[in-house]
Tab-separated table of C-alpha atoms in Angstrom:
chain	number	residue	atom	x	y	z
H	1	MET	CA	51.312	73.436	-38.474
H	2	ASN	CA	54.323	72.632	-40.019
H	3	ILE	CA	55.437	73.841	-43.643
H	4	LEU	CA	57.570	73.141	-46.105
H	5	LEU	CA	58.342	76.026	-48.220
H	6	ILE	CA	60.628	74.806	-51.483
H	7	GLU	CA	61.890	78.104	-53.913
H	8	ASP	CA	64.797	79.172	-54.596
H	9	ASP	CA	64.408	82.529	-54.692
H	10	LYS	CA	65.651	84.575	-52.106
H	11	ARG	CA	63.023	87.953	-52.615
H	12	ILE	CA	60.392	85.411	-52.932
H	13	SER	CA	61.161	83.141	-49.837
H	14	ASP	CA	61.893	85.449	-48.377
H	15	PHE	CA	58.180	87.219	-48.152
H	16	VAL	CA	56.213	83.583	-47.590
H	17	LEU	CA	58.488	82.880	-44.513
H	18	LYS	CA	58.268	86.361	-42.839
H	19	GLY	CA	53.672	86.490	-43.659
H	20	LEU	CA	53.672	82.561	-42.629
H	21	THR	CA	55.630	82.552	-39.467
H	22	GLU	CA	53.965	86.044	-38.425
H	23	ASN	CA	50.851	84.141	-39.396
H	24	GLY	CA	51.410	81.271	-36.763
H	25	PHE	CA	53.002	79.129	-39.106
H	26	ASN	CA	55.989	76.456	-38.914
H	27	VAL	CA	57.916	77.053	-41.515
H	28	HIS	CA	61.293	75.157	-43.321
H	29	LEU	CA	62.798	76.685	-46.288
H	30	SER	CA	64.507	74.237	-48.301
H	31	ASP	CA	66.280	75.925	-52.193
H	32	ASN	CA	66.834	73.509	-54.352
H	33	GLY	CA	65.549	69.375	-55.807
H	34	VAL	CA	67.311	67.646	-54.113
H	35	ASN	CA	67.848	69.438	-50.316
H	36	ALA	CA	63.873	69.460	-50.304
H	37	ARG	CA	64.231	66.314	-51.839
H	38	GLU	CA	66.170	64.615	-48.232
H	39	HIS	CA	63.030	66.959	-46.082
H	40	ILE	CA	60.334	65.907	-47.985
H	41	LEU	CA	60.929	61.746	-48.010
H	42	SER	CA	62.958	62.106	-44.036
H	43	SER	CA	59.803	63.978	-42.358
H	44	GLU	CA	55.996	64.279	-42.126
H	45	TRP	CA	54.613	68.150	-43.747
H	46	ASP	CA	51.097	69.192	-43.226
H	47	ILE	CA	51.303	70.677	-46.031
H	48	ILE	CA	54.235	71.721	-48.918
H	49	LEU	CA	54.125	75.189	-50.552
H	50	MET	CA	56.858	74.519	-54.068
H	51	ASP	CA	57.940	75.953	-57.164
H	52	ILE	CA	58.403	74.674	-60.753
H	53	MET	CA	61.754	75.906	-61.473
H	54	LEU	CA	63.972	74.406	-58.695
H	55	PRO	CA	68.057	73.968	-59.455
H	56	ASP	CA	67.990	69.079	-60.032
H	57	ILE	CA	64.768	69.285	-60.065
H	58	ASP	CA	61.192	70.757	-60.586
H	59	GLY	CA	58.780	70.759	-59.033
H	60	VAL	CA	56.363	68.808	-61.157
H	61	GLU	CA	59.171	65.493	-60.706
H	62	LEU	CA	58.712	66.130	-56.608
H	63	VAL	CA	55.633	65.836	-56.987
H	64	LYS	CA	55.906	63.510	-58.834
H	65	LEU	CA	58.002	61.633	-55.884
H	66	ILE	CA	55.800	62.653	-53.616
H	67	ARG	CA	53.071	60.648	-54.714
H	68	TYR	CA	54.488	57.399	-55.501
H	69	LYS	CA	55.522	57.234	-52.675
H	70	LYS	CA	52.159	56.976	-51.079
H	71	LYS	CA	52.453	60.454	-49.500
H	72	SER	CA	49.794	62.599	-49.319
H	73	THR	CA	50.227	65.565	-48.275
H	74	PRO	CA	48.931	68.526	-49.765
H	75	ILE	CA	51.266	70.903	-52.010
H	76	ILE	CA	50.565	74.078	-53.363
H	77	MET	CA	52.562	75.421	-56.241
H	78	LEU	CA	53.669	78.777	-56.641
H	79	SER	CA	54.666	79.746	-59.198
H	80	ALA	CA	55.237	81.994	-62.907
H	81	LEU	CA	54.631	80.647	-65.071
H	82	GLY	CA	49.990	80.973	-65.639
H	83	ASP	CA	49.671	79.467	-68.569
H	84	PRO	CA	46.730	76.836	-68.947
H	85	GLU	CA	49.411	74.009	-69.998
H	86	ASP	CA	51.992	75.049	-66.868
H	87	LYS	CA	48.119	74.424	-64.707
H	88	VAL	CA	47.216	70.823	-66.061
H	89	ASN	CA	50.350	69.513	-65.854
H	90	ALA	CA	50.883	70.098	-61.914
H	91	LEU	CA	47.686	69.163	-61.460
H	92	ASP	CA	47.566	66.197	-63.236
H	93	SER	CA	50.829	65.219	-61.874
H	94	GLY	CA	49.739	65.524	-58.262
H	95	ALA	CA	49.312	69.081	-57.134
H	96	ASP	CA	45.709	69.678	-55.441
H	97	ASP	CA	46.292	73.818	-55.759
H	98	TYR	CA	47.902	76.287	-58.031
H	99	LEU	CA	49.526	79.773	-57.127
H	100	VAL	CA	50.505	82.157	-59.838
H	101	LYS	CA	53.105	84.463	-58.812
H	102	PRO	CA	52.690	87.628	-57.698
H	103	PHE	CA	50.096	86.612	-55.558
H	104	HIS	CA	48.498	88.609	-52.442
H	105	PHE	CA	49.327	86.422	-49.018
H	106	LYS	CA	45.574	87.333	-48.083
H	107	GLU	CA	45.084	84.295	-50.964
H	108	LEU	CA	47.628	82.699	-49.907
H	109	ILE	CA	46.467	81.634	-46.109
H	110	SER	CA	43.223	81.393	-47.270
H	111	ARG	CA	44.061	78.569	-49.908
H	112	ILE	CA	46.228	76.844	-47.057
H	113	ASN	CA	43.397	77.035	-44.872
H	114	ALA	CA	40.701	75.878	-46.933
H	115	LEU	CA	43.252	72.402	-48.644
H	116	VAL	CA	43.735	71.899	-44.721
H	117	ARG	CA	40.264	72.110	-43.381
H	118	ARG	CA	39.678	70.413	-47.198
H	119	THR	CA	42.508	67.255	-46.015
H	120	LYS	CA	41.217	66.584	-42.193
H	121	LEU	CA	37.852	66.284	-43.286
H	122	ASN	CA	39.232	63.663	-45.675
H	123	TYR	CA	41.665	62.127	-42.469
H	124	ASP	CA	38.934	61.544	-40.670
H	125	LYS	CA	37.430	59.950	-43.170
H	126	GLU	CA	40.134	57.735	-43.153
H	127	GLN	CA	40.799	57.754	-39.077
H	128	ASN	CA	40.937	53.173	-39.930
H	129	ILE	CA	44.474	53.709	-41.403
H	130	HIS	CA	47.324	55.366	-39.106
H	131	GLN	CA	50.818	55.642	-39.930
H	132	CYS	CA	54.483	56.127	-37.961
H	133	GLY	CA	56.606	56.311	-40.471
H	134	ASP	CA	57.768	52.589	-41.786
H	135	ILE	CA	54.853	51.593	-39.991
H	136	THR	CA	51.029	50.841	-41.044
H	137	ILE	CA	48.575	50.467	-39.097
H	138	ASN	CA	44.980	48.683	-40.117
H	139	THR	CA	42.864	48.867	-37.660
H	140	ASP	CA	40.000	47.759	-39.880
H	141	GLU	CA	41.847	44.227	-40.126
H	142	HIS	CA	44.216	44.506	-37.026
H	143	LYS	CA	46.787	44.128	-39.828
H	144	VAL	CA	49.945	45.814	-39.282
H	145	LEU	CA	52.917	46.475	-41.932
H	146	VAL	CA	56.651	47.482	-41.310
H	147	ASN	CA	58.233	48.669	-44.956
H	148	ASN	CA	55.104	47.090	-46.304
H	149	LYS	CA	56.347	43.034	-45.005
H	150	THR	CA	53.089	42.228	-42.631
H	151	ILE	CA	54.013	42.062	-39.281
H	152	ASP	CA	52.599	39.354	-36.493
H	153	LEU	CA	51.358	40.757	-33.142
H	154	SER	CA	49.590	39.146	-29.986
H	155	PRO	CA	46.009	40.606	-29.365
H	156	ARG	CA	48.170	42.895	-26.605
H	157	GLU	CA	51.463	43.757	-28.977
H	158	TYR	CA	48.839	45.243	-31.043
H	159	LYS	CA	47.006	47.077	-28.639
H	160	LEU	CA	50.383	48.504	-27.334
H	161	LEU	CA	51.519	49.299	-30.861
H	162	LEU	CA	48.838	51.597	-31.548
H	163	PHE	CA	48.286	52.968	-28.777
H	164	LEU	CA	51.552	54.783	-29.281
H	165	VAL	CA	51.379	54.964	-33.163
H	166	GLU	CA	48.205	57.462	-31.612
H	167	ASN	CA	50.996	59.491	-29.457
H	168	LYS	CA	53.778	59.516	-31.919
H	169	ASN	CA	56.223	61.603	-30.265
H	170	LYS	CA	54.547	61.339	-27.276
H	171	VAL	CA	56.656	60.527	-24.120
H	172	MET	CA	54.162	57.911	-22.685
H	173	PRO	CA	54.639	57.989	-19.429
H	174	ARG	CA	54.454	53.727	-18.404
H	175	THR	CA	51.796	54.042	-15.866
H	176	GLN	CA	49.370	55.913	-18.918
H	177	ILE	CA	50.919	53.004	-21.235
H	178	LEU	CA	49.615	50.033	-17.994
H	179	ASN	CA	46.364	52.062	-18.516
H	180	ASN	CA	45.620	52.082	-21.872
H	181	VAL	CA	46.915	48.676	-22.860
H	182	TRP	CA	46.403	46.707	-19.655
H	183	GLY	CA	42.636	48.059	-18.030
H	184	ILE	CA	43.615	50.976	-14.926
H	185	ASN	CA	43.978	48.104	-12.386
H	186	TYR	CA	46.851	46.374	-13.079
H	187	ASP	CA	49.791	46.260	-11.004
H	188	ASN	CA	51.181	49.680	-11.346
H	189	ASN	CA	54.794	47.874	-9.744
H	190	THR	CA	55.151	45.392	-12.547
H	191	ASN	CA	57.200	45.398	-15.265
H	192	VAL	CA	55.296	43.987	-17.480
H	193	VAL	CA	55.358	47.036	-20.152
H	194	ASP	CA	59.531	47.194	-20.574
H	195	VAL	CA	59.286	43.754	-21.758
H	196	TYR	CA	56.112	43.744	-24.670
H	197	ILE	CA	58.056	46.731	-25.006
H	198	SER	CA	60.939	44.640	-25.717
H	199	TYR	CA	58.901	42.324	-28.018
H	200	LEU	CA	57.934	44.983	-30.288
H	201	ARG	CA	61.396	46.180	-31.023
H	202	ASN	CA	62.537	42.676	-31.771
H	203	LYS	CA	59.848	40.921	-34.090
H	204	MET	CA	59.215	44.722	-36.174
H	205	ASN	CA	63.168	45.819	-35.793
H	206	LEU	CA	62.751	49.100	-34.363
H	207	THR	CA	65.912	50.200	-33.311
H	208	SER	CA	66.330	52.420	-29.736
H	209	ALA	CA	66.113	55.732	-31.721
H	210	THR	CA	62.765	54.504	-33.387
H	211	LEU	CA	60.824	53.528	-29.753
H	212	GLN	CA	62.772	55.414	-27.029
H	213	THR	CA	63.410	54.833	-23.901
H	214	ILE	CA	63.017	57.815	-21.688
H	215	VAL	CA	64.939	56.974	-18.582
H	216	GLY	CA	63.445	57.003	-15.332
H	217	THR	CA	59.862	58.384	-17.251
H	218	GLY	CA	58.212	56.217	-20.411
H	219	TYR	CA	58.762	55.555	-24.225
H	220	MET	CA	57.937	57.438	-27.353
H	221	LEU	CA	57.380	56.013	-30.246
H	222	LYS	CA	58.995	58.760	-32.786
H	223	ASP	CA	57.604	60.055	-36.860
H	224	SER	CA	60.562	59.191	-39.119
């Protein structure tokens, strides 16, 4: 699980980083609002732990930005502000949970696990929507969007793209792509995979950094 921790108090961030790492989580730290904003917009996270009182941009504003960008990443606010009004403001802005400092670390772990379970249940209900960076696929409508612009793909192009999105950030060998998109009995010596990858790149304006060629192996669609 990839966690973004946004906290400017080194004493607290060291404590949380140590505890989360020991519990098997992969944690990245941002110690100010501007740096956190860059990481929020450029990467996908399983959960975000965020202080409210941050340099440059406060936590509530960051939460509003995340929700404005249509990102549904679960957010737990970690704050010394314990007044009900502060909690209501953060939750109404789009946070999912609110934990007042100082807190017991076991409670933080429990809340993370509970929130991730709840998010997974909601995700399982919405598997008709697949995303990778600026690419969105609605499998109910067989609709492909890039930056909210509809892209017309042939049935085979659509099937290839869906397979790559479902396996984003993984190297997919040509033979595996061929077997899943064209069928297991298709001629393994054909270059049809390379041809259709070229079609996708041209139609969707995908850079070589997004749809990567892995020399001697196959292709990988990067979620950026």
